[in-house]
Coordinates of C-alpha atoms and ligand atoms in Angstrom, one line a residue:
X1 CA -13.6 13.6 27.2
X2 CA -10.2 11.8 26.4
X3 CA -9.9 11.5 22.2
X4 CA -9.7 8.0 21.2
X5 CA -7.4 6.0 20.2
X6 CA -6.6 5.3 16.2
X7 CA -5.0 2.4 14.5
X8 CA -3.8 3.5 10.9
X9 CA -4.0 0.6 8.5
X10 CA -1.3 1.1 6.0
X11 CA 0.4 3.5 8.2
X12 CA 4.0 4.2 6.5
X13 CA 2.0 5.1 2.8
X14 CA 1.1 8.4 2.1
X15 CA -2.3 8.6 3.4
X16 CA -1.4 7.0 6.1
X17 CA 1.2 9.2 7.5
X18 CA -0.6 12.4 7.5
X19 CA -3.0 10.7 9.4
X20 CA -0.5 10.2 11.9
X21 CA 0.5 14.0 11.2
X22 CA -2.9 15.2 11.8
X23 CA -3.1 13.3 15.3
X24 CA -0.1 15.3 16.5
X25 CA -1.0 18.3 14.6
X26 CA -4.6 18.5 16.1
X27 CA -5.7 19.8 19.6
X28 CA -7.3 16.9 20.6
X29 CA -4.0 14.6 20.2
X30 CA -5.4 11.6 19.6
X31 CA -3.5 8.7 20.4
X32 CA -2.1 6.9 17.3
X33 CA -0.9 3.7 16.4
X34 CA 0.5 2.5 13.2
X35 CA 0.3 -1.0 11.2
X36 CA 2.9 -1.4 9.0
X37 CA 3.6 -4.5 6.9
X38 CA 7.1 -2.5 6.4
X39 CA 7.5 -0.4 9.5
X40 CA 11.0 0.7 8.4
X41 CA 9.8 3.2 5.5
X42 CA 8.0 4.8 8.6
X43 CA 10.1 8.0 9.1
X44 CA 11.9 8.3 12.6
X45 CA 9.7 11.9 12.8
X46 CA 6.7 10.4 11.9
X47 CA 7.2 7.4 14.3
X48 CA 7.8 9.3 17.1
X49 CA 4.4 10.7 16.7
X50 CA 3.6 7.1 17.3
X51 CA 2.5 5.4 20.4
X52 CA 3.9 1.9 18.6
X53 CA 4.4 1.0 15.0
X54 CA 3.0 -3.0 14.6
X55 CA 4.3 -5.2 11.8
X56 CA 1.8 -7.0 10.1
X57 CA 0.2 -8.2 7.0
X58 CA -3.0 -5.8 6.3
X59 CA -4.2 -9.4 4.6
X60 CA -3.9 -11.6 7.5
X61 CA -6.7 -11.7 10.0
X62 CA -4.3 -12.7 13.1
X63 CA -1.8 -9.7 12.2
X64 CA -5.0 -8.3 12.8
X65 CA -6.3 -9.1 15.7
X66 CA -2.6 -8.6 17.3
X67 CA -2.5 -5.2 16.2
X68 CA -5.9 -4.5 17.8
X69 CA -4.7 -6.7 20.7
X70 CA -1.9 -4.2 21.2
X71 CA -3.4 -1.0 20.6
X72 CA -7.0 -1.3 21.7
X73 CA -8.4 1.4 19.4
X74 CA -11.3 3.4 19.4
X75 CA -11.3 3.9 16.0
X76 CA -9.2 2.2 12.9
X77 CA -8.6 4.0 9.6
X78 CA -8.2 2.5 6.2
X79 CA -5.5 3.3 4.1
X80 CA -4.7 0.3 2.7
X81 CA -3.6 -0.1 -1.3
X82 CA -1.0 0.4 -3.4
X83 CA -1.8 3.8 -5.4
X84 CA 0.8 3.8 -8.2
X85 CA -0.1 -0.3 -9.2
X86 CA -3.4 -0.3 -11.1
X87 CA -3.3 -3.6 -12.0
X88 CA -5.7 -6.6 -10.6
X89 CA -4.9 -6.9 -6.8
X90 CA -7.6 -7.8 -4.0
X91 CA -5.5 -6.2 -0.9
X92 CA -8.3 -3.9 0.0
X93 CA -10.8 -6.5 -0.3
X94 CA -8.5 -9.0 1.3
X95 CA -7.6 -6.6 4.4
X96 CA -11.3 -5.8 4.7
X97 CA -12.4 -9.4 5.5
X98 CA -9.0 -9.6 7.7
X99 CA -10.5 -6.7 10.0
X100 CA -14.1 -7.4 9.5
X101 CA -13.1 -11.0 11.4
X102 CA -11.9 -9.0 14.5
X103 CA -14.3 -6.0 14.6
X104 CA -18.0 -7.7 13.1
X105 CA -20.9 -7.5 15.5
X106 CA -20.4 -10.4 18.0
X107 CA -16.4 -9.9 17.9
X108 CA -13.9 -9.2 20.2
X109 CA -13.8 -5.5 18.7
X110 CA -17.2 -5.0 18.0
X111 CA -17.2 -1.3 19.2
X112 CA -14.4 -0.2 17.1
X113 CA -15.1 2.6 14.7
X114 CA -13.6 2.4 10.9
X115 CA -13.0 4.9 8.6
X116 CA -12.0 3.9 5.0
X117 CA -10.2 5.8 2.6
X118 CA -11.8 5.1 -0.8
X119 CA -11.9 6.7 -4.4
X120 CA -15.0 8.2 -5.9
X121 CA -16.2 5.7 -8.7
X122 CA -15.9 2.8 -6.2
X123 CA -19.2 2.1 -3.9
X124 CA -22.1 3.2 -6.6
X125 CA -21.0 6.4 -7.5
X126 CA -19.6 7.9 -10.8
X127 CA -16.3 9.6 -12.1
X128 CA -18.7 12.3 -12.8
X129 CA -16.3 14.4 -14.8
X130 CA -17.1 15.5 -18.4
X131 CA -15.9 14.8 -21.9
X132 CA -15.5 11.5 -21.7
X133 CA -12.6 12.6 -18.9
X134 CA -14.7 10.3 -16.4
X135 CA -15.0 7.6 -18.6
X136 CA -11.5 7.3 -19.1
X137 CA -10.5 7.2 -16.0
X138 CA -12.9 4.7 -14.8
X139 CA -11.3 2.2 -17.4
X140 CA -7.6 2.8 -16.2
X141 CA -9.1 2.7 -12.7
X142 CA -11.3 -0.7 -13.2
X143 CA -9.1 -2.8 -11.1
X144 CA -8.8 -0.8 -8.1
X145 CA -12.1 0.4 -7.9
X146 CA -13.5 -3.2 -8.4
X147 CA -11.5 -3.7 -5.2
X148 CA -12.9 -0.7 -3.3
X149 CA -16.1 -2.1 -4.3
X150 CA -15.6 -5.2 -2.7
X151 CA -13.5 -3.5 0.1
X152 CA -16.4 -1.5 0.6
X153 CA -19.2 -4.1 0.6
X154 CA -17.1 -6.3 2.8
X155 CA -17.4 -3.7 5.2
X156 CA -21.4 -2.6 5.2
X157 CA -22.5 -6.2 4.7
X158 CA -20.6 -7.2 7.7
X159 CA -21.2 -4.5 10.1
X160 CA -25.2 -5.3 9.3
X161 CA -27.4 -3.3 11.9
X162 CA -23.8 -1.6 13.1
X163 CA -23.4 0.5 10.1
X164 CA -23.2 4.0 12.3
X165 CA -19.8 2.6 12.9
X166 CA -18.2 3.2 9.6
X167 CA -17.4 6.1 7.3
X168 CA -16.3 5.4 3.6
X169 CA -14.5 8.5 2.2
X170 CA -14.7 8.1 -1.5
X171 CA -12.3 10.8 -1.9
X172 CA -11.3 12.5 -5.7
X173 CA -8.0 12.3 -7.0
X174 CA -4.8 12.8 -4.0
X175 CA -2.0 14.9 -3.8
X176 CA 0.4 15.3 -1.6
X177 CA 2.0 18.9 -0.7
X178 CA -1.4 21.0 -0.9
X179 CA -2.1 21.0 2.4
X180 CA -3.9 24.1 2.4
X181 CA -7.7 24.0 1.7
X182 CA -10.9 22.7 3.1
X183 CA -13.7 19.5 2.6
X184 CA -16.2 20.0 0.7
X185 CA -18.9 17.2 0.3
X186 CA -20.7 16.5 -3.1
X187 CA -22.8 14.7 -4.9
X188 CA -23.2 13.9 -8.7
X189 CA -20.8 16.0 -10.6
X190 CA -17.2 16.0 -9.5
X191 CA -16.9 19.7 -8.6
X192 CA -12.7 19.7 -8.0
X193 CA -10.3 16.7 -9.2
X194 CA -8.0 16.3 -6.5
X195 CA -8.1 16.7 -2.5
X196 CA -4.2 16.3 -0.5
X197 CA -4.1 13.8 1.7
X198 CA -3.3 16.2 4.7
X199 CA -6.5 17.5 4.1
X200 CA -8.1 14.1 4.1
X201 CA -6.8 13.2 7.0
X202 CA -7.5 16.5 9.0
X203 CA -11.2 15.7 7.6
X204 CA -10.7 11.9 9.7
X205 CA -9.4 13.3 12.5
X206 CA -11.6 16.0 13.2
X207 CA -14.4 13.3 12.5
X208 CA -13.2 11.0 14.8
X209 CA -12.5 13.4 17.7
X210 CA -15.6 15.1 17.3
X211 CA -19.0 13.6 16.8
X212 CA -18.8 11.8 13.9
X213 CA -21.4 13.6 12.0
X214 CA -20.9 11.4 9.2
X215 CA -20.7 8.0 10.3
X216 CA -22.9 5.4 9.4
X217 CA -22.1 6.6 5.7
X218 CA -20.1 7.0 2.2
X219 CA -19.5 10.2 1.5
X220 CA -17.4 11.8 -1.9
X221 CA -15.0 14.0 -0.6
X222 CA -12.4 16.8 -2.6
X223 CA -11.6 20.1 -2.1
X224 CA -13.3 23.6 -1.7
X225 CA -12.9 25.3 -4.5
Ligands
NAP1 N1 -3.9 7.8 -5.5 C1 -5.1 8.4 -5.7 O1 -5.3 9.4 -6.4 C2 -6.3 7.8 -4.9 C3 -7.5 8.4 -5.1 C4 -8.6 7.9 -4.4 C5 -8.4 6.9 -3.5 N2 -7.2 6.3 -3.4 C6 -7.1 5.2 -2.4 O2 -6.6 5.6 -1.2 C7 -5.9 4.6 -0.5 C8 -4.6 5.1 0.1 O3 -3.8 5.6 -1.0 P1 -2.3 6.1 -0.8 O4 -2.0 6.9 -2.0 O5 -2.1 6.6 0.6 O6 -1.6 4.7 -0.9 P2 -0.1 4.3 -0.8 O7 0.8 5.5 -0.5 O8 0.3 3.4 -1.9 O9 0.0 3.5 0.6 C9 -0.7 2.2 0.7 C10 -0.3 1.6 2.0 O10 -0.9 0.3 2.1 C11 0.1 -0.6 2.6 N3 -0.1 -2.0 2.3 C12 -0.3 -2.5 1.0 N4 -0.5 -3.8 1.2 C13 -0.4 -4.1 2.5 C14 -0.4 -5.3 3.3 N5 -0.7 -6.5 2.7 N6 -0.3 -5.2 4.6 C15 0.0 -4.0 5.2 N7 0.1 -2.9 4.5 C16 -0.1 -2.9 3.2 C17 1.4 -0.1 2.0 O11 2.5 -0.6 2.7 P3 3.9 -1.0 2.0 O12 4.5 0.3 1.8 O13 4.6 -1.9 2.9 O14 3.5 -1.7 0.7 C18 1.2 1.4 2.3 O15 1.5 1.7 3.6 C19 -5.7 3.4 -1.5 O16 -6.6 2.4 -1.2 C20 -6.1 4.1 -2.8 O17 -6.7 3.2 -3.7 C21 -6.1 6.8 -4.0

């Protein structure tokens, strides 16, 4: 079976490029696009991995649609944000709606899978950590996970009796440069604080080119201790 095709939202920020690392990496070579609202901080390596890099705004629903337009995915994934600005912001919630306009049941797109990276403490669960640690965090983190929250609700309330088509990752805290190491899933207490983002996105595209055991779902994500 041919892999399918991805569209990376947010596809020049660090999430977002080992993504597009993983495609090529993987045996399954998964056609990749990349949506970039500044495709020049795309590396020439990393855009050569690239079938096309689109220009757009993550927040505009047309940018959108183009993007889709051009690339005709199979999948999208979600790796929208701005990780070092933990002030109020609404991007994720804003490029949610944008996307949900082109892919909700009844749309043009409406067989496109979407994979979101999230962060644990966002969608229901808790920065299950200890000491107070989780607590902590969760108040230096209010702003962006109130946007994952309503990132993530945008997204389930949308897709309505189409929810097998989505996967939230609420993933622990990421690193870049640890690519080594494997998923593990959890629940409740936080059993490793960090996860790379090469192992993230190895985790997406193994999902996506396989059979998406985990669709349909949001699952907390960090690494095997
Ligand atoms: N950092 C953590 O420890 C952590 C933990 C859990 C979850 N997360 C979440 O994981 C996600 C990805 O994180 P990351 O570290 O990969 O983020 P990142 O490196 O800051 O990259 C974010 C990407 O979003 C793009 N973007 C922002 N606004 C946009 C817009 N209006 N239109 C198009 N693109 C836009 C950025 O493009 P520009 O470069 O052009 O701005 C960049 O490509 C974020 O939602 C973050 O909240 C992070």
């Amino acid at each position: 079976m041919a892999p399918p095709t991805l569209l990376v939202i947010g596809g020049n920020g660090q999430t977002g490029v080992e993504v597009i690392r993983a495609c090529a990496a993987s045996a399954a070579k998964p056609p990749v696009h990349a949506f970039c609202r500044t495709p020049s901080k795309l590396s020439e390596s990393d855009a050569a991995h690239c079938v096309s890099v689109i220009e757009g705004d993550a927040r505009s629903a047309e940018d959108i649609a183009r993007a889709l337009e051009q690339a005709k995915p199979d999948a999208v994934v979600v790796a929208v944000g701005r990780s070092e600005d933990l002030g109020p912001t609404d991007v994720r919630a804003a490029s949610a709606k944008a996307l949900m306009d082109s892919v909700a049941p009844g749309e043009k797109f409406d067989q496109v899978k979407i994979v979101v990276v999230s962060s644990v403490g966002a969608g229901g669960t808790k920065l299950h950590i200890g000491f107070g640690i989780g607590m902590l965090l969760g108040m230096r983190l209010k702003h962006v996970l109130a946007d994952h929250d309503r990132q993530e609700k945008e997204i389930w309330d949308r897709l309505a009796d189409q929810k097998n088509r989505a996967l939230v990752l609420h993933t622990t805290g990421l690193t870049t440069g640890q690519p080594a190491g494997e998923v593990c899933i959890f629940e409740g207490k936080i059993p490793h604080p960090r996860i790379d983002r090469a192992v993230v996105a190895r985790f997406i595209v193994a999902e996506l080119c396989g059979t998406c055991p985990n669709f349909g779902k949001a699952i907390s994500i960090t690494t095997k201790k």
